[in-house]
Each structure stands twice: as structure tokens, then as C-alpha cells.
Short mmCIF file of C-alpha atoms in Angstrom, two decimals:
data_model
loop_
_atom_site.label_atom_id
_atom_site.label_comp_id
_atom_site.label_asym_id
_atom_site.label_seq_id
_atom_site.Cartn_x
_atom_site.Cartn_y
_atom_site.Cartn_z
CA UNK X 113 -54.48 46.99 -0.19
CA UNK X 114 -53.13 44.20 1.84
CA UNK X 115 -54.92 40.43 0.91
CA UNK X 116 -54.12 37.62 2.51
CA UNK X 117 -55.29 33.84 2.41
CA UNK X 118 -56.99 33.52 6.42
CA UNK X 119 -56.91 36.98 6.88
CA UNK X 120 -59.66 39.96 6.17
CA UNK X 121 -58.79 42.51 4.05
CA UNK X 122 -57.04 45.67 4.68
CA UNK X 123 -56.75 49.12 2.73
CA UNK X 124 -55.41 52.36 3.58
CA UNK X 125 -54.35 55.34 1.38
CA UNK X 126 -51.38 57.39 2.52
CA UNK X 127 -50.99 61.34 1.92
CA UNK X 128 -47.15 61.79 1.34
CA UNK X 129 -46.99 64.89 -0.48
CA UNK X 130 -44.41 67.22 0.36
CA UNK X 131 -42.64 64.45 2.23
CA UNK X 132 -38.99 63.81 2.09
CA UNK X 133 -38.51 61.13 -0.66
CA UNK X 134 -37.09 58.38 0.71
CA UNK X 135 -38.24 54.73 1.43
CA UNK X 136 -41.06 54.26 3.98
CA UNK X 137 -41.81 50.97 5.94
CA UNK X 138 -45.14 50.51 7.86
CA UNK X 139 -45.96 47.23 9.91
CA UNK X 140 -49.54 46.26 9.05
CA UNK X 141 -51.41 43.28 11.87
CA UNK X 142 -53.99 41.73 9.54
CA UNK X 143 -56.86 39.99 11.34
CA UNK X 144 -57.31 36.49 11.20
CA UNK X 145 -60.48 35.84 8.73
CA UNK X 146 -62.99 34.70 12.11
CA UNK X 147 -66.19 34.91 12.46
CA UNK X 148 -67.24 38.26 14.66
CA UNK X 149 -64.39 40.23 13.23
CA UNK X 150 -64.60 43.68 11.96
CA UNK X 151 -62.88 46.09 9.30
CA UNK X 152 -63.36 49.47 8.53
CA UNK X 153 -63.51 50.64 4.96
CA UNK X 154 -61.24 53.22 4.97
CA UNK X 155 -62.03 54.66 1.64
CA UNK X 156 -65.36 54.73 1.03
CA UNK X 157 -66.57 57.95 1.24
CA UNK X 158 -69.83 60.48 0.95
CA UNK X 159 -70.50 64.01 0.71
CA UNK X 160 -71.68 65.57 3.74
CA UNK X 161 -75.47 65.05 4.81
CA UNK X 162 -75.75 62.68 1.69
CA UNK X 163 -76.00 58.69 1.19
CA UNK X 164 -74.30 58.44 -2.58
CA UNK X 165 -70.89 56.64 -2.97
CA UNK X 166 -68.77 59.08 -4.03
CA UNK X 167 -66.17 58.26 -7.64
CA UNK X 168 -63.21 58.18 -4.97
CA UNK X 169 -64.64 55.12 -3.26
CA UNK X 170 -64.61 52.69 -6.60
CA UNK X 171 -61.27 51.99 -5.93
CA UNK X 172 -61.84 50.62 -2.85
CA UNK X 173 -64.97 48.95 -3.09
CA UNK X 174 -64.02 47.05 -6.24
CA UNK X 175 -60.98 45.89 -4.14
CA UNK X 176 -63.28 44.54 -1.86
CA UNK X 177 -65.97 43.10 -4.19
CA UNK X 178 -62.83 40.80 -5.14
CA UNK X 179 -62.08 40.02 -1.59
CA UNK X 180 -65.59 38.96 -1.18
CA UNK X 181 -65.48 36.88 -4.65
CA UNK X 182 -62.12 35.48 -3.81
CA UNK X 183 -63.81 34.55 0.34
CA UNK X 184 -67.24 33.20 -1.27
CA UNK X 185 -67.68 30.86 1.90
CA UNK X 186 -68.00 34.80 4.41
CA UNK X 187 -71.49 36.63 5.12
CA UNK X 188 -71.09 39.73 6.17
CA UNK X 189 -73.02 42.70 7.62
CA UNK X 190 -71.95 45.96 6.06
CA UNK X 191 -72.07 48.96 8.96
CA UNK X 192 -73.03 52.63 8.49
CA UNK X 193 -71.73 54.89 11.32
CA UNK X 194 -72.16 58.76 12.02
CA UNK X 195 -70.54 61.04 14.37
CA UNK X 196 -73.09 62.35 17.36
CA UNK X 197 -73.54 65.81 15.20
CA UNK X 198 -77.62 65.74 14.07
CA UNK X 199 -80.35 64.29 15.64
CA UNK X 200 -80.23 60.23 16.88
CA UNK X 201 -83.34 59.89 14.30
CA UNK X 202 -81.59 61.50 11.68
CA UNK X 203 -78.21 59.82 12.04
CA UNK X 204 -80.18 56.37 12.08
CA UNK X 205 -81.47 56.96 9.18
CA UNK X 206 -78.14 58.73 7.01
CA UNK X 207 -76.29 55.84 8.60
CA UNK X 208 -78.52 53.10 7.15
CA UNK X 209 -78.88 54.49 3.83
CA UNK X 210 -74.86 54.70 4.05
CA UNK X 211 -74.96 50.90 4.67
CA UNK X 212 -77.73 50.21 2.28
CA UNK X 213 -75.50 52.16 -1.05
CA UNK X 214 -73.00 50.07 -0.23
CA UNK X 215 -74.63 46.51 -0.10
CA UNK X 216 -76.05 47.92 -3.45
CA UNK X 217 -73.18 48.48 -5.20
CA UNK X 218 -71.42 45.20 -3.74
CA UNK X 219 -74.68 43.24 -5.28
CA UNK X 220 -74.40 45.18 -8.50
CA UNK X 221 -70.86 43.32 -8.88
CA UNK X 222 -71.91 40.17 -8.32
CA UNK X 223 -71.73 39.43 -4.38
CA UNK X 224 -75.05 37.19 -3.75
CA UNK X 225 -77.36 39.51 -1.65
CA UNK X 226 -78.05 35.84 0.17
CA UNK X 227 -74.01 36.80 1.55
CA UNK X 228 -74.95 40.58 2.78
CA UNK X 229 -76.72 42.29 5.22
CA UNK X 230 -76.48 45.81 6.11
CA UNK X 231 -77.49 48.20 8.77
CA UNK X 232 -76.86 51.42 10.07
CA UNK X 233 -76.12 52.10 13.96
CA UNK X 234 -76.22 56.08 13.85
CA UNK X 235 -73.72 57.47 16.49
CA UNK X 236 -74.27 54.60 19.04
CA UNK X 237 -71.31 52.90 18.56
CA UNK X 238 -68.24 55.48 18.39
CA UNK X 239 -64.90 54.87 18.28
CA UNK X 240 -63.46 58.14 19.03
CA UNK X 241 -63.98 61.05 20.88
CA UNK X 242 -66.78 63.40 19.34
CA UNK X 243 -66.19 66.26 21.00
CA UNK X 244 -62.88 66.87 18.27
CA UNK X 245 -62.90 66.88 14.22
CA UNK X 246 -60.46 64.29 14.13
CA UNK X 247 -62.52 62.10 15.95
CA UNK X 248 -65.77 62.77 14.70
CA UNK X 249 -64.11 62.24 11.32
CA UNK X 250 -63.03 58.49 12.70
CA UNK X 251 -66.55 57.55 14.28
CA UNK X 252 -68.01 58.72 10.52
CA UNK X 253 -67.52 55.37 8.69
CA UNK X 254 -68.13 52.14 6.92
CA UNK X 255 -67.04 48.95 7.85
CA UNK X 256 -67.82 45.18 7.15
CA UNK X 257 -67.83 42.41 10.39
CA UNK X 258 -67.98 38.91 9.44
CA UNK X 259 -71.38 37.33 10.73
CA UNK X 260 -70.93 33.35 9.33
CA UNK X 261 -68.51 31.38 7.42
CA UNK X 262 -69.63 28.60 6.04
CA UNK X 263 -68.10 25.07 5.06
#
């Protein structure tokens, strides 16, 4: 988790096992906390064909529930995206209720719902190729875009 004041948060998890042990260095951009900015969560996750928050993602989300108590001036919209596998109807609807567990559990920690929105945009708005696992995998996510700061 990278936090910084002015900038939106950023997570990532890193699979090094079986790697050579030695020191690693990674260069990180953070965005600059504005208005119409986005972020994906990158560890919030769900079984397949299902809309529950699964254990793994508490990390993560209470990172960001602190981000969100530590930036009490954002509003945000909280995103549910699916890869183009299913029917547009059903992926709507998965990616909504996707959206919908996670404004839920944000409120449940004490983010004002008056701060959160949420919707799901099925497969409409892919980031990656769908016709490979690896990028069906990327266009299946969550993310957060900032809709308002306020003074």
C-alpha cells in the first residue's frame, strides 16, 4: 500500500515465491488526488459467478476505508466490471451487485453513504483484450474514480 498526502491510493500484492532472494526495487507513479481520476482495487476479490467479498479482500478494503477516512473531503463512485464471458444482462447485473458489496462494507466502517455511489458497467468498459485469460482476468475488477471533492 502506497498513501500519499494529494495523491489516491495505491495497493498491489506481489507473488515472489521461488524467487531469488535478493532486494527488489519497483517505481510506483501515484495519481494526483483530482477529481475524474480512477484506481483499481487490486485486491478485492470474488468467487466466480458470485457477488460476496471474499476474507482475502479485508486487507485491502480496510486499507482503503482509512484512505477514505483520512480524504473525508472525496466522493467517490465505486465500479463493478466483468469480462465479456455471460450474457450483457447478466454481467450488468453480477457487476452491480460487485459494486453494491463493496459500498456496503465501506459504509459498515464508517464511510458516510452521503460520500459513495456505486454502479456496475458489465463488460462495456474493458481494459484488456477478452479474447485471452490474462486479459479477461484484468477487465474483471473493482475500482473507485473520484466524482467531487469538496472544500
Amino acid at each position: 500500500k502506497i498513501t500519499k498526502p494529494g495523491y489516491l491510493y495505491h495497493s498491489e500484492s506481489f507473488l515472489l515465491k521461488g524467487a531469488e532472494m535478493k532486494n527488489y526495487s519497483l517505481d510506483i507513479a501515484l495519481k494526483a488526488l483530482e477529481e475524474g481520476k480512477e484506481v483499481v482495487l487490486k485486491n478485492v476479490f470474488f468467487d466466480y459467478d458470485d457477488h460476496q467479498l471474499l476474507p482475502e479482500s479485508e486487507t485491502e478494503l480496510l486499507k482503503f476505508t482509512q484512505f477514505l477516512k483520512d480524504n473525508d473531503k472525496l466522493v467517490i463512485e465505486i465500479s463493478g466490471h466483468t469480462d465479456s464471458l455471460g450474457t450483457e444482462s447478466y454481467n450488468q447485473k453480477l457487476s452491480e451487485k460487485r459494486a453494491e458489496s463493496v459500498y456496503d462494507y465501506l459504509i459498515k466502517k464508517g464511510v458516510s453513504a452521503e460520500r459513495l455511489q456505486y454502479k456496475g458497467y458489465g463488460s462495456n468498459q474493458p481494459i484488456a483484450d477478452n479474447t485471452t485469460e490474462e486479459g479477461r482476468a484484468l477487465n474483471r475488477r473493482t475500482q473507485f474514480k473520484v466524482l467531487e471533492i469538496k472544500e
